[in-house]
Amino acid sequence: MDYQEKKVEDKKQTVQRPFLRARDTPPFGIALLYGFQQVMVCVSALLTVPIIMADSLCPGDKIAFLRQTLISSTFVSSGISTIIQTLFGMRLALLQGTAFAYVPSVQGFMSLPENFCNATEHDSVPQEIYFGKLALLQGCLIASSFIPMFIGCTGLVGMLTKFIGPLTVSPLMLLLAFSQVDLMVTHISKHWVAIVQAVTLFATILYLAEVKIPIPGIKNGRFHWYKVNLFGQYPYLIAICTSWIFCIILTVFNLTPEGSAARVDKNISLRVIDESAWLGVPYPGKFGAPQFNLGLFLLFTLSAMTSVFESVGDYHAAARVSEERPPPSHAINRGILAEGLGSLISGLLGPGVGMTTHTENIGVIGVTRVASRWTMVMAGLFLIVLGLITKIGALLSTIPDPLVGGVLASSMAMVVGVAIANLQTVDMSLSRNMGVFGFSMMFGLIVPKYFNKFPVENAWSWLNQILNVLLQMPMFVGALCGCILDNTIGGATREQRGLRPRGEIYAGGIDECTYSFPPWAMNILNRIPGVQYIPCMPKEKKGTNRVGGEEIRL
């Protein structure tokens, strides 16, 4: 009996917390708490792109004002896109935020001679100049957003993924990260306070990730100490806040000279906080009528396709972490359609770059065991509120430049990690695969350097602009080289190339309700003639495989 009782006790000790599935509805307070946590995880990533965008637009002494404006509109766009994706798109808990794949396109376009600007934060730049650039970005983003929407509506994403594999995507992501090294060094080199941020980040990720901090609370009506893994869940946020507070201390005690990049009391920053309204609503046309440029449109189309391929992998990762079956084709099509809508909203409201799924928020689901879509709806509402309270955007815009470089470096570190992880499905022992990857990386590094020194010059100025931007972009050259080589060189099966076998049907955890709309909505849709033929609409499809004597439903 003693042995049996001990055995029962051991079983009780290994029982895990209950897992909240995507379709589960937690209590309002719990949903609110977990939604706020998801927002805290993504805040640092959401700050990176609008800050870099403000620098690329070269607003001179209005840099803090433009940062505040773009941060606020980014939060609102991200919140709306998250709600659309979670309720009407994939219907999994997926947070939508700015896609970094658009940043090199913007930087490449703005570096052209006709767009180049070298104004510092002490120079005055007319508002119509940088607002005009932003209106151009918005117009091209609006036009390019119809590409993923078309792909999602027609189901072309399945056809494209047959040719675009890890040997194309991984060089693209690595070259994207490497292209930002100069920008990181420019910001980080302005002050040694960036070292504080780096040390804090490494300490939280490598040494303190498993340390649990006791936090007081109430349990069953009594005072209780909860042990929370703060360092493991919020390493980037902790690093930013720690180094930011350090900069405040340096400023308050005057430990760094006037004009130092580490000071937070710059006149332009304080003026923006003081002059900004408490509430502000981003709206279409705020920066003028959207403009169009063919070269920038092509660059944004490339960036949109990059986000599409990244997102397909994120969808499968989210399904796996959420303990759901792999997403059916209609759900993936609808997810890409929702991302296109998010990019359209972003183009209308102001950030100037498209929306994509944030991978780091998928990891939070595995840690918290909460995959309920309603927690992500709460996160979307939180983001909208934060964006409407413009004082918050103004406060966040005061982050010193050295810390901006640190935030960018930490974000790119995640991109590099994901790019290398994508290669784990590729048989890299094959010389064929090693050659494709190696040549793609070298071409992506060498060709842009060459065309930087010797740009294309011919009689057609519009063609010069398009070719120079494309050929000077490492991620375009590397991805194009990888795609061509991977699909024209024989000697490897689809599995050895890291591609999923065609026609494969997955078993386990089949529950169509997760990816379909609620029954009342499905009843309405099923009464509309022809809806069942739309690739992004939920449907039942009989599979040819049988598992355990039962037919698999897709």
Coordinates of C-alpha atoms in Angstrom, one line a residue:
M1 CA 0.0 0.0 0.0
D2 CA 2.8 2.4 0.8
Y3 CA 4.3 1.8 -2.7
Q4 CA 0.9 2.4 -4.3
E5 CA 0.4 5.6 -2.4
K6 CA 3.8 6.9 -3.3
K7 CA 3.1 6.1 -6.9
V8 CA -0.1 8.1 -6.8
E9 CA 1.8 11.1 -5.3
D10 CA 4.4 11.0 -8.0
K11 CA 1.7 11.1 -10.6
K12 CA 0.1 14.1 -9.0
Q13 CA 3.5 15.9 -9.0
T14 CA 3.9 15.4 -12.8
V15 CA 0.4 16.7 -13.7
Q16 CA 0.7 19.7 -16.1
R17 CA -1.4 22.8 -16.1
P18 CA -4.5 22.5 -18.2
F19 CA -4.0 23.5 -21.8
L20 CA -6.3 26.1 -23.2
R21 CA -7.0 25.2 -26.8
A22 CA -7.7 27.8 -29.5
R23 CA -11.5 27.4 -29.3
D24 CA -11.5 27.6 -25.5
T25 CA -12.9 30.7 -23.8
P26 CA -11.1 31.5 -20.6
P27 CA -12.5 33.9 -17.9
F28 CA -12.3 37.5 -18.9
G29 CA -9.7 38.4 -16.3
I30 CA -7.4 35.5 -17.4
A31 CA -7.8 36.4 -21.1
L32 CA -7.0 40.0 -20.2
L33 CA -3.8 39.0 -18.3
Y34 CA -2.5 36.7 -21.0
G35 CA -3.4 39.2 -23.7
F36 CA -1.3 41.9 -21.9
Q37 CA 1.6 39.4 -21.7
Q38 CA 1.5 38.9 -25.4
V39 CA 1.6 42.6 -25.9
M40 CA 4.6 43.0 -23.6
V41 CA 6.5 40.3 -25.6
C42 CA 5.9 42.1 -28.9
V43 CA 6.4 45.7 -27.9
S44 CA 10.2 45.8 -28.5
A45 CA 9.8 44.2 -31.9
L46 CA 7.0 46.7 -32.8
L47 CA 9.2 49.6 -31.8
T48 CA 12.1 48.6 -34.1
V49 CA 10.5 49.1 -37.5
P50 CA 8.8 52.5 -37.0
I51 CA 12.0 54.0 -35.4
I52 CA 14.1 52.8 -38.4
M53 CA 11.5 54.0 -40.8
A54 CA 11.5 57.5 -39.2
D55 CA 15.3 57.6 -39.6
S56 CA 15.0 56.5 -43.3
L57 CA 12.5 59.3 -44.0
C58 CA 15.1 61.9 -42.8
P59 CA 12.8 64.4 -41.0
G60 CA 15.6 66.4 -39.5
D61 CA 14.7 68.0 -36.2
K62 CA 11.2 66.5 -36.3
I63 CA 12.6 63.0 -35.8
A64 CA 11.0 62.5 -32.4
F65 CA 7.6 63.7 -33.7
L66 CA 7.7 61.3 -36.7
R67 CA 8.8 58.4 -34.4
Q68 CA 5.8 59.1 -32.1
T69 CA 3.4 59.3 -35.0
L70 CA 4.6 56.1 -36.6
I71 CA 4.7 54.2 -33.3
S72 CA 1.1 55.1 -32.6
S73 CA -0.1 54.1 -36.0
T74 CA 1.9 50.9 -35.9
F75 CA 0.2 49.8 -32.7
V76 CA -3.3 50.6 -34.1
S77 CA -2.6 48.8 -37.3
S78 CA -1.1 45.8 -35.5
G79 CA -4.1 45.6 -33.2
I80 CA -6.6 45.6 -36.0
S81 CA -4.7 43.1 -38.0
T82 CA -4.3 40.8 -35.1
I83 CA -8.0 40.7 -34.5
I84 CA -8.7 40.0 -38.2
Q85 CA -6.2 37.2 -38.3
T86 CA -7.3 35.6 -35.1
L87 CA -11.1 35.7 -35.7
F88 CA -11.4 35.5 -39.5
G89 CA -8.0 34.4 -40.8
M90 CA -6.2 31.3 -39.5
R91 CA -8.3 31.4 -36.3
L92 CA -5.3 30.5 -34.2
A93 CA -3.7 32.9 -31.6
L94 CA -1.4 34.8 -34.0
L95 CA -0.1 38.3 -33.3
Q96 CA 0.4 40.5 -36.4
G97 CA 3.1 43.1 -36.4
T98 CA 5.3 45.0 -38.7
A99 CA 7.3 42.9 -41.2
F100 CA 11.1 43.6 -41.2
A101 CA 11.3 42.3 -44.7
Y102 CA 10.1 45.7 -46.0
V103 CA 12.8 47.7 -44.3
P104 CA 15.7 46.9 -46.8
S105 CA 13.3 47.8 -49.6
V106 CA 12.6 51.2 -48.0
Q107 CA 16.3 51.8 -47.3
G108 CA 17.4 50.8 -50.8
F109 CA 14.8 53.1 -52.4
M110 CA 15.7 56.0 -50.1
S111 CA 19.4 55.7 -50.8
L112 CA 18.9 56.5 -54.5
P113 CA 20.4 59.9 -55.5
E114 CA 17.0 61.5 -56.0
N115 CA 15.8 60.5 -52.6
F116 CA 19.0 60.8 -50.6
C117 CA 19.0 63.1 -47.6
N118 CA 21.8 63.8 -45.1
A119 CA 19.9 66.1 -42.7
T120 CA 20.8 65.7 -39.0
E121 CA 18.5 66.0 -36.0
H122 CA 19.6 69.7 -35.8
D123 CA 18.5 70.6 -39.3
S124 CA 15.1 71.8 -40.3
V125 CA 13.3 69.8 -43.0
P126 CA 10.0 70.9 -44.5
Q127 CA 7.1 68.7 -43.4
E128 CA 5.9 68.2 -47.0
I129 CA 9.2 66.5 -47.9
Y130 CA 9.1 63.6 -45.4
F131 CA 5.3 63.4 -45.4
G132 CA 5.5 63.1 -49.2
K133 CA 8.0 60.2 -48.9
L134 CA 5.6 58.5 -46.4
A135 CA 2.7 59.0 -48.8
L136 CA 4.7 57.3 -51.5
L137 CA 5.5 54.4 -49.2
Q138 CA 1.8 54.1 -48.3
G139 CA 0.7 54.1 -51.9
C140 CA 3.1 51.4 -53.0
L141 CA 2.2 49.3 -49.9
I142 CA -1.5 49.6 -50.6
A143 CA -0.9 48.4 -54.2
S144 CA 1.5 45.5 -53.1
S145 CA -1.0 44.4 -50.4
F146 CA -3.3 43.1 -53.1
I147 CA -0.6 40.5 -54.1
P148 CA -1.0 38.4 -50.9
M149 CA -4.7 39.0 -50.9
F150 CA -4.9 37.6 -54.5
I151 CA -2.6 34.7 -53.5
G152 CA -4.9 33.9 -50.6
C153 CA -8.2 34.1 -52.5
T154 CA -7.0 32.0 -55.4
G155 CA -5.1 29.4 -53.4
L156 CA -1.8 30.1 -55.3
V157 CA 0.2 29.8 -52.0
G158 CA 0.1 26.0 -52.3
M159 CA 1.5 26.2 -55.8
L160 CA 4.3 28.6 -54.9
T161 CA 5.4 26.6 -51.9
K162 CA 6.2 23.7 -54.2
F163 CA 9.1 25.8 -55.6
I164 CA 10.1 28.0 -52.7
G165 CA 11.9 25.9 -50.0
P166 CA 14.4 26.4 -47.1
L167 CA 17.3 26.8 -49.6
T168 CA 15.6 29.9 -50.9
V169 CA 14.1 31.3 -47.7
S170 CA 17.1 30.8 -45.4
P171 CA 19.6 32.7 -47.6
L172 CA 17.0 35.4 -47.9
M173 CA 16.5 35.8 -44.2
L174 CA 20.3 35.6 -43.4
L175 CA 21.1 38.3 -46.0
L176 CA 18.3 40.4 -44.7
A177 CA 19.9 40.3 -41.2
F178 CA 23.4 40.9 -42.5
S179 CA 22.3 43.9 -44.6
Q180 CA 21.4 45.7 -41.3
V181 CA 24.9 45.3 -39.7
D182 CA 26.1 48.7 -40.8
L183 CA 22.9 50.4 -39.4
M184 CA 23.4 48.5 -36.1
V185 CA 27.0 49.6 -35.8
T186 CA 26.0 53.2 -36.6
H187 CA 23.6 53.4 -33.7
I188 CA 25.5 51.2 -31.2
S189 CA 28.8 53.1 -31.7
K190 CA 27.2 56.4 -30.5
H191 CA 27.6 55.4 -26.9
W192 CA 28.8 52.6 -24.7
V193 CA 25.5 52.3 -23.0
A194 CA 24.6 49.7 -25.7
I195 CA 27.0 47.4 -23.9
V196 CA 24.7 47.5 -20.8
Q197 CA 21.8 46.5 -23.0
A198 CA 23.8 43.6 -24.6
V199 CA 25.0 42.3 -21.2
T200 CA 21.5 42.4 -19.8
L201 CA 20.0 40.6 -22.8
F202 CA 22.7 37.9 -22.7
A203 CA 22.3 37.4 -18.9
T204 CA 18.5 37.1 -19.1
I205 CA 18.5 34.7 -22.1
L206 CA 21.5 32.5 -21.2
Y207 CA 21.8 32.5 -17.4
L208 CA 18.5 33.6 -15.9
A209 CA 16.0 32.1 -18.3
E210 CA 15.0 29.3 -15.8
V211 CA 15.1 31.5 -12.7
K212 CA 11.6 32.1 -11.2
I213 CA 10.9 35.3 -9.3
P214 CA 8.4 35.3 -6.4
I215 CA 5.5 37.7 -6.9
P216 CA 2.8 38.3 -4.3
G217 CA -0.8 37.5 -5.1
I218 CA -4.1 36.0 -3.9
K219 CA -5.0 32.3 -4.2
N220 CA -8.2 30.8 -2.8
G221 CA -8.8 34.0 -0.8
R222 CA -5.4 33.9 0.8
F223 CA -2.1 35.7 0.3
H224 CA 0.2 33.6 -1.9
W225 CA 3.6 33.9 -3.5
Y226 CA 3.6 33.0 -7.2
K227 CA 6.8 32.0 -8.9
V228 CA 6.9 33.5 -12.3
N229 CA 9.6 33.0 -15.0
L230 CA 10.0 36.7 -15.8
F231 CA 13.5 36.5 -17.3
G232 CA 12.6 33.7 -19.6
Q233 CA 9.4 35.3 -20.9
Y234 CA 10.5 38.9 -21.2
P235 CA 14.3 39.0 -22.0
Y236 CA 14.1 41.7 -24.6
L237 CA 11.7 43.9 -22.7
I238 CA 13.8 43.6 -19.6
A239 CA 17.0 44.5 -21.5
I240 CA 15.4 47.6 -23.1
C241 CA 13.9 48.8 -19.8
T242 CA 17.1 48.2 -17.8
S243 CA 19.3 50.1 -20.3
W244 CA 16.7 52.8 -20.7
I245 CA 16.6 53.3 -16.9
F246 CA 20.4 53.4 -16.9
C247 CA 20.3 56.2 -19.5
I248 CA 17.8 58.1 -17.3
I249 CA 20.2 57.7 -14.3
L250 CA 23.1 59.0 -16.4
T251 CA 20.9 62.0 -17.4
V252 CA 19.5 62.8 -14.0
F253 CA 22.9 62.8 -12.2
N254 CA 24.6 64.5 -15.2
L255 CA 27.1 61.6 -15.7
T256 CA 27.2 62.0 -19.4
P257 CA 27.9 65.4 -21.2
E258 CA 25.3 67.6 -22.9
G259 CA 24.4 66.4 -26.3
S260 CA 25.4 62.8 -25.6
A261 CA 23.5 60.1 -27.5
A262 CA 22.7 58.4 -24.2
R263 CA 20.8 61.4 -22.7
V264 CA 17.0 61.3 -22.6
D265 CA 16.4 65.0 -22.0
K266 CA 17.1 66.2 -25.6
N267 CA 15.0 69.3 -26.4
I268 CA 13.3 67.7 -29.4
S269 CA 12.2 64.6 -27.3
L270 CA 10.9 66.6 -24.4
R271 CA 9.1 69.0 -26.7
V272 CA 7.3 66.1 -28.5
I273 CA 6.1 64.6 -25.1
D274 CA 4.9 68.1 -24.0
E275 CA 3.2 69.0 -27.2
S276 CA 1.6 65.7 -28.2
A277 CA -2.1 65.3 -27.5
W278 CA -3.3 62.6 -25.1
L279 CA -5.5 61.0 -27.7
G280 CA -4.9 60.7 -31.5
V281 CA -6.6 58.6 -34.1
P282 CA -4.6 57.6 -37.3
Y283 CA -6.7 58.0 -40.4
P284 CA -6.2 57.5 -44.2
G285 CA -4.7 60.5 -46.0
K286 CA -3.1 61.9 -42.8
F287 CA 0.2 62.3 -44.7
G288 CA -1.4 63.3 -48.0
A289 CA -2.8 61.4 -51.0
P290 CA -1.0 58.0 -51.5
Q291 CA 1.6 58.1 -54.3
F292 CA 3.0 55.4 -56.6
N293 CA 6.4 54.4 -57.9
L294 CA 7.0 51.3 -60.0
G295 CA 10.4 50.5 -58.6
L296 CA 9.3 50.7 -55.0
F297 CA 6.1 48.7 -55.8
L298 CA 8.3 45.9 -57.2
L299 CA 10.4 46.0 -54.0
F300 CA 7.4 45.8 -51.8
T301 CA 6.0 42.9 -53.8
L302 CA 9.2 41.0 -53.1
S303 CA 9.0 41.9 -49.4
A304 CA 5.3 40.8 -49.4
M305 CA 6.3 37.4 -50.9
T306 CA 9.0 37.0 -48.4
S307 CA 6.5 37.5 -45.6
V308 CA 4.1 35.0 -47.2
F309 CA 6.7 32.2 -47.2
E310 CA 7.8 33.0 -43.6
S311 CA 4.2 33.1 -42.5
V312 CA 3.3 29.6 -43.9
G313 CA 6.1 28.2 -41.7
D314 CA 4.7 30.2 -38.7
Y315 CA 1.2 28.8 -39.3
H316 CA 2.5 25.2 -39.0
A317 CA 4.6 26.1 -35.9
A318 CA 1.6 27.8 -34.3
A319 CA -0.6 24.8 -34.9
R320 CA 2.0 22.5 -33.5
V321 CA 2.5 24.6 -30.3
S322 CA -1.3 25.0 -30.0
E323 CA -1.7 21.2 -30.1
E324 CA -3.9 21.4 -33.2
R325 CA -3.6 19.4 -36.4
P326 CA -1.6 21.0 -39.3
P327 CA -3.6 23.8 -40.9
P328 CA -5.6 22.8 -43.9
S329 CA -5.2 24.6 -47.2
H330 CA -8.3 26.8 -46.8
A331 CA -6.9 28.1 -43.4
I332 CA -3.5 28.9 -44.9
N333 CA -5.1 30.7 -47.8
R334 CA -7.3 32.7 -45.4
G335 CA -4.3 33.5 -43.2
I336 CA -2.4 34.9 -46.2
L337 CA -5.5 36.8 -47.2
A338 CA -5.8 38.3 -43.6
E339 CA -2.1 39.3 -43.8
G340 CA -2.8 41.1 -47.0
L341 CA -5.7 43.0 -45.4
G342 CA -3.4 43.9 -42.5
S343 CA -0.8 45.3 -44.9
L344 CA -3.6 47.3 -46.6
I345 CA -4.7 48.7 -43.2
S346 CA -1.0 49.5 -42.5
G347 CA -0.8 51.4 -45.9
L348 CA -3.9 53.4 -45.1
L349 CA -3.0 54.3 -41.5
G350 CA 0.7 55.1 -41.7
P351 CA 3.5 52.7 -40.7
G352 CA 4.5 52.3 -44.3
V353 CA 5.4 48.6 -44.1
G354 CA 3.3 45.5 -44.3
M355 CA 2.1 43.2 -41.5
T356 CA 3.2 39.6 -40.8
T357 CA 3.0 37.0 -38.0
H358 CA 5.4 37.5 -35.1
T359 CA 7.2 34.3 -34.3
E360 CA 8.2 35.2 -30.8
N361 CA 4.6 35.3 -29.7
I362 CA 4.1 31.7 -30.9
G363 CA 6.8 30.6 -28.4
V364 CA 4.8 32.3 -25.6
I365 CA 2.0 29.8 -26.2
G366 CA 4.3 26.9 -25.5
V367 CA 5.5 28.4 -22.3
T368 CA 2.1 29.5 -20.9
R369 CA 0.0 26.6 -22.3
V370 CA -2.6 29.2 -23.4
A371 CA -3.5 29.0 -27.1
S372 CA -7.0 30.5 -26.8
R373 CA -7.7 32.9 -29.6
W374 CA -9.6 35.2 -27.2
T375 CA -6.3 36.1 -25.4
M376 CA -5.0 37.3 -28.7
V377 CA -8.1 39.3 -29.3
M378 CA -7.5 41.0 -26.0
A379 CA -3.9 41.7 -27.1
G380 CA -5.2 43.3 -30.3
L381 CA -7.5 45.6 -28.2
F382 CA -4.6 46.5 -25.9
L383 CA -2.5 47.5 -28.9
I384 CA -5.3 49.7 -30.4
V385 CA -5.7 51.5 -27.0
L386 CA -1.9 52.0 -26.7
G387 CA -1.8 53.4 -30.2
L388 CA -4.7 55.8 -29.6
I389 CA -3.0 57.2 -26.4
T390 CA -0.3 59.2 -28.3
K391 CA 1.5 60.2 -25.1
I392 CA 2.7 56.6 -24.9
G393 CA 4.1 56.8 -28.4
A394 CA 5.8 60.1 -27.6
L395 CA 7.4 58.5 -24.5
L396 CA 8.6 55.5 -26.4
S397 CA 10.1 57.7 -29.1
T398 CA 12.6 59.0 -26.6
I399 CA 14.6 55.7 -26.6
P400 CA 18.2 56.8 -27.1
D401 CA 19.8 55.9 -30.5
P402 CA 22.4 53.4 -29.0
L403 CA 19.5 51.4 -27.6
V404 CA 17.8 51.5 -31.0
G405 CA 20.8 49.7 -32.4
G406 CA 20.6 47.1 -29.6
V407 CA 16.9 46.5 -30.2
L408 CA 17.6 46.0 -33.9
A409 CA 20.5 43.7 -33.2
S410 CA 18.3 41.5 -30.9
S411 CA 15.6 41.4 -33.5
M412 CA 18.0 40.4 -36.2
A413 CA 19.5 37.7 -33.9
M414 CA 16.1 36.1 -33.9
V415 CA 15.9 36.3 -37.7
V416 CA 19.3 34.6 -38.0
G417 CA 18.2 31.8 -35.6
V418 CA 15.0 31.2 -37.5
A419 CA 16.9 31.1 -40.8
I420 CA 19.3 28.5 -39.5
A421 CA 16.5 26.5 -38.0
N422 CA 14.8 26.3 -41.4
L423 CA 17.8 24.4 -42.7
Q424 CA 17.2 21.5 -40.3
T425 CA 14.8 19.9 -42.7
V426 CA 17.4 20.0 -45.5
D427 CA 19.9 17.2 -46.0
M428 CA 23.0 19.4 -45.8
S429 CA 25.3 16.3 -46.2
L430 CA 24.5 16.5 -50.0
S431 CA 27.1 18.5 -51.9
R432 CA 24.3 19.7 -54.1
N433 CA 22.5 21.4 -51.2
M434 CA 25.7 22.8 -49.8
G435 CA 26.5 24.3 -53.2
V436 CA 23.1 25.9 -53.6
F437 CA 23.2 27.4 -50.2
G438 CA 26.8 28.6 -50.4
F439 CA 26.4 30.1 -53.9
S440 CA 23.2 31.9 -52.9
M441 CA 24.9 33.5 -49.9
M442 CA 28.0 34.6 -51.9
F443 CA 26.0 35.9 -54.8
G444 CA 23.8 37.8 -52.3
L445 CA 26.9 39.4 -50.8
I446 CA 29.0 40.1 -53.9
V447 CA 26.6 41.2 -56.6
P448 CA 25.0 44.1 -54.6
K449 CA 28.5 45.3 -53.7
Y450 CA 29.4 45.4 -57.4
F451 CA 26.3 47.3 -58.5
N452 CA 26.8 49.7 -55.6
K453 CA 30.2 50.7 -57.2
F454 CA 29.0 50.3 -60.8
P455 CA 25.3 51.1 -61.0
V456 CA 23.3 50.2 -64.1
E457 CA 23.1 53.1 -66.6
N458 CA 21.1 53.1 -69.8
A459 CA 18.7 55.3 -71.8
W460 CA 15.7 54.5 -69.7
S461 CA 15.9 56.2 -66.3
W462 CA 12.9 54.3 -64.9
L463 CA 14.6 51.0 -65.7
N464 CA 17.8 52.2 -64.2
Q465 CA 16.0 52.9 -60.9
I466 CA 14.3 49.5 -60.8
L467 CA 17.4 47.5 -61.7
N468 CA 19.7 49.4 -59.3
V469 CA 17.4 49.0 -56.4
L470 CA 16.9 45.2 -57.0
L471 CA 20.5 44.4 -57.8
Q472 CA 21.8 46.3 -54.8
M473 CA 19.5 44.4 -52.5
P474 CA 21.3 41.3 -51.0
M475 CA 18.1 39.4 -50.1
F476 CA 16.7 39.7 -53.6
V477 CA 19.8 38.5 -55.3
G478 CA 20.4 35.7 -52.8
A479 CA 16.8 34.5 -52.9
L480 CA 16.6 34.6 -56.7
C481 CA 19.9 32.7 -57.0
G482 CA 18.8 30.1 -54.4
C483 CA 15.3 29.6 -56.1
I484 CA 16.8 29.1 -59.6
L485 CA 19.5 26.7 -58.5
D486 CA 17.3 24.7 -56.2
N487 CA 14.7 24.2 -58.9
T488 CA 17.0 23.5 -61.8
I489 CA 19.8 21.3 -60.3
G490 CA 18.9 17.6 -59.9
G491 CA 20.3 15.1 -57.5
A492 CA 18.0 15.6 -54.5
T493 CA 14.4 14.5 -53.6
R494 CA 11.9 17.0 -52.3
E495 CA 12.4 15.6 -48.8
Q496 CA 16.2 16.1 -49.1
R497 CA 15.5 19.7 -50.3
G498 CA 13.4 20.3 -47.2
L499 CA 10.1 20.4 -49.0
R500 CA 7.0 18.5 -47.7
P501 CA 6.0 15.5 -49.8
R502 CA 3.1 16.3 -52.2
G503 CA -0.3 15.0 -51.2
E504 CA 0.7 14.1 -47.7
I505 CA -2.2 13.9 -45.3
Y506 CA -1.6 14.3 -41.6
A507 CA -3.4 12.3 -38.9
G508 CA -4.1 13.2 -35.3
G509 CA -6.0 15.8 -33.5
I510 CA -8.5 16.3 -36.3
D511 CA -11.0 19.0 -35.4
E512 CA -12.4 21.1 -38.2
C513 CA -14.1 23.5 -35.8
T514 CA -10.7 25.0 -34.9
Y515 CA -10.1 26.4 -38.4
S516 CA -13.7 26.8 -39.5
F517 CA -16.0 29.6 -38.6
P518 CA -18.7 29.1 -35.9
P519 CA -21.6 26.8 -36.9
W520 CA -24.0 29.8 -37.3
A521 CA -21.6 31.5 -39.7
M522 CA -21.0 28.2 -41.6
N523 CA -24.8 27.7 -42.0
I524 CA -25.0 31.2 -43.6
L525 CA -22.0 30.6 -45.9
N526 CA -23.2 27.2 -47.0
R527 CA -26.5 28.8 -48.3
I528 CA -24.6 31.0 -50.7
P529 CA -24.1 29.4 -54.1
G530 CA -20.5 28.8 -55.1
V531 CA -18.9 29.5 -51.7
Q532 CA -17.6 26.0 -51.5
Y533 CA -15.5 26.6 -54.6
I534 CA -13.6 29.5 -53.1
P535 CA -10.1 28.3 -51.9
C536 CA -10.1 30.3 -48.7
M537 CA -13.5 29.1 -47.5
P538 CA -13.8 26.2 -45.0
K539 CA -14.9 22.9 -46.5
E540 CA -14.8 19.2 -46.0
K541 CA -12.6 17.2 -48.3
K542 CA -12.2 13.5 -48.3
G543 CA -8.7 12.2 -48.2
T544 CA -7.3 9.0 -49.8
N545 CA -5.4 7.9 -46.8
R546 CA -6.9 5.9 -44.0
V547 CA -5.5 5.8 -40.4
G548 CA -6.9 3.3 -38.0
G549 CA -9.7 2.4 -40.4
E550 CA -11.0 5.9 -40.4
E551 CA -11.0 8.3 -43.3
I552 CA -8.9 11.4 -42.9
R553 CA -10.8 14.7 -43.3
L554 CA -8.8 17.7 -44.6

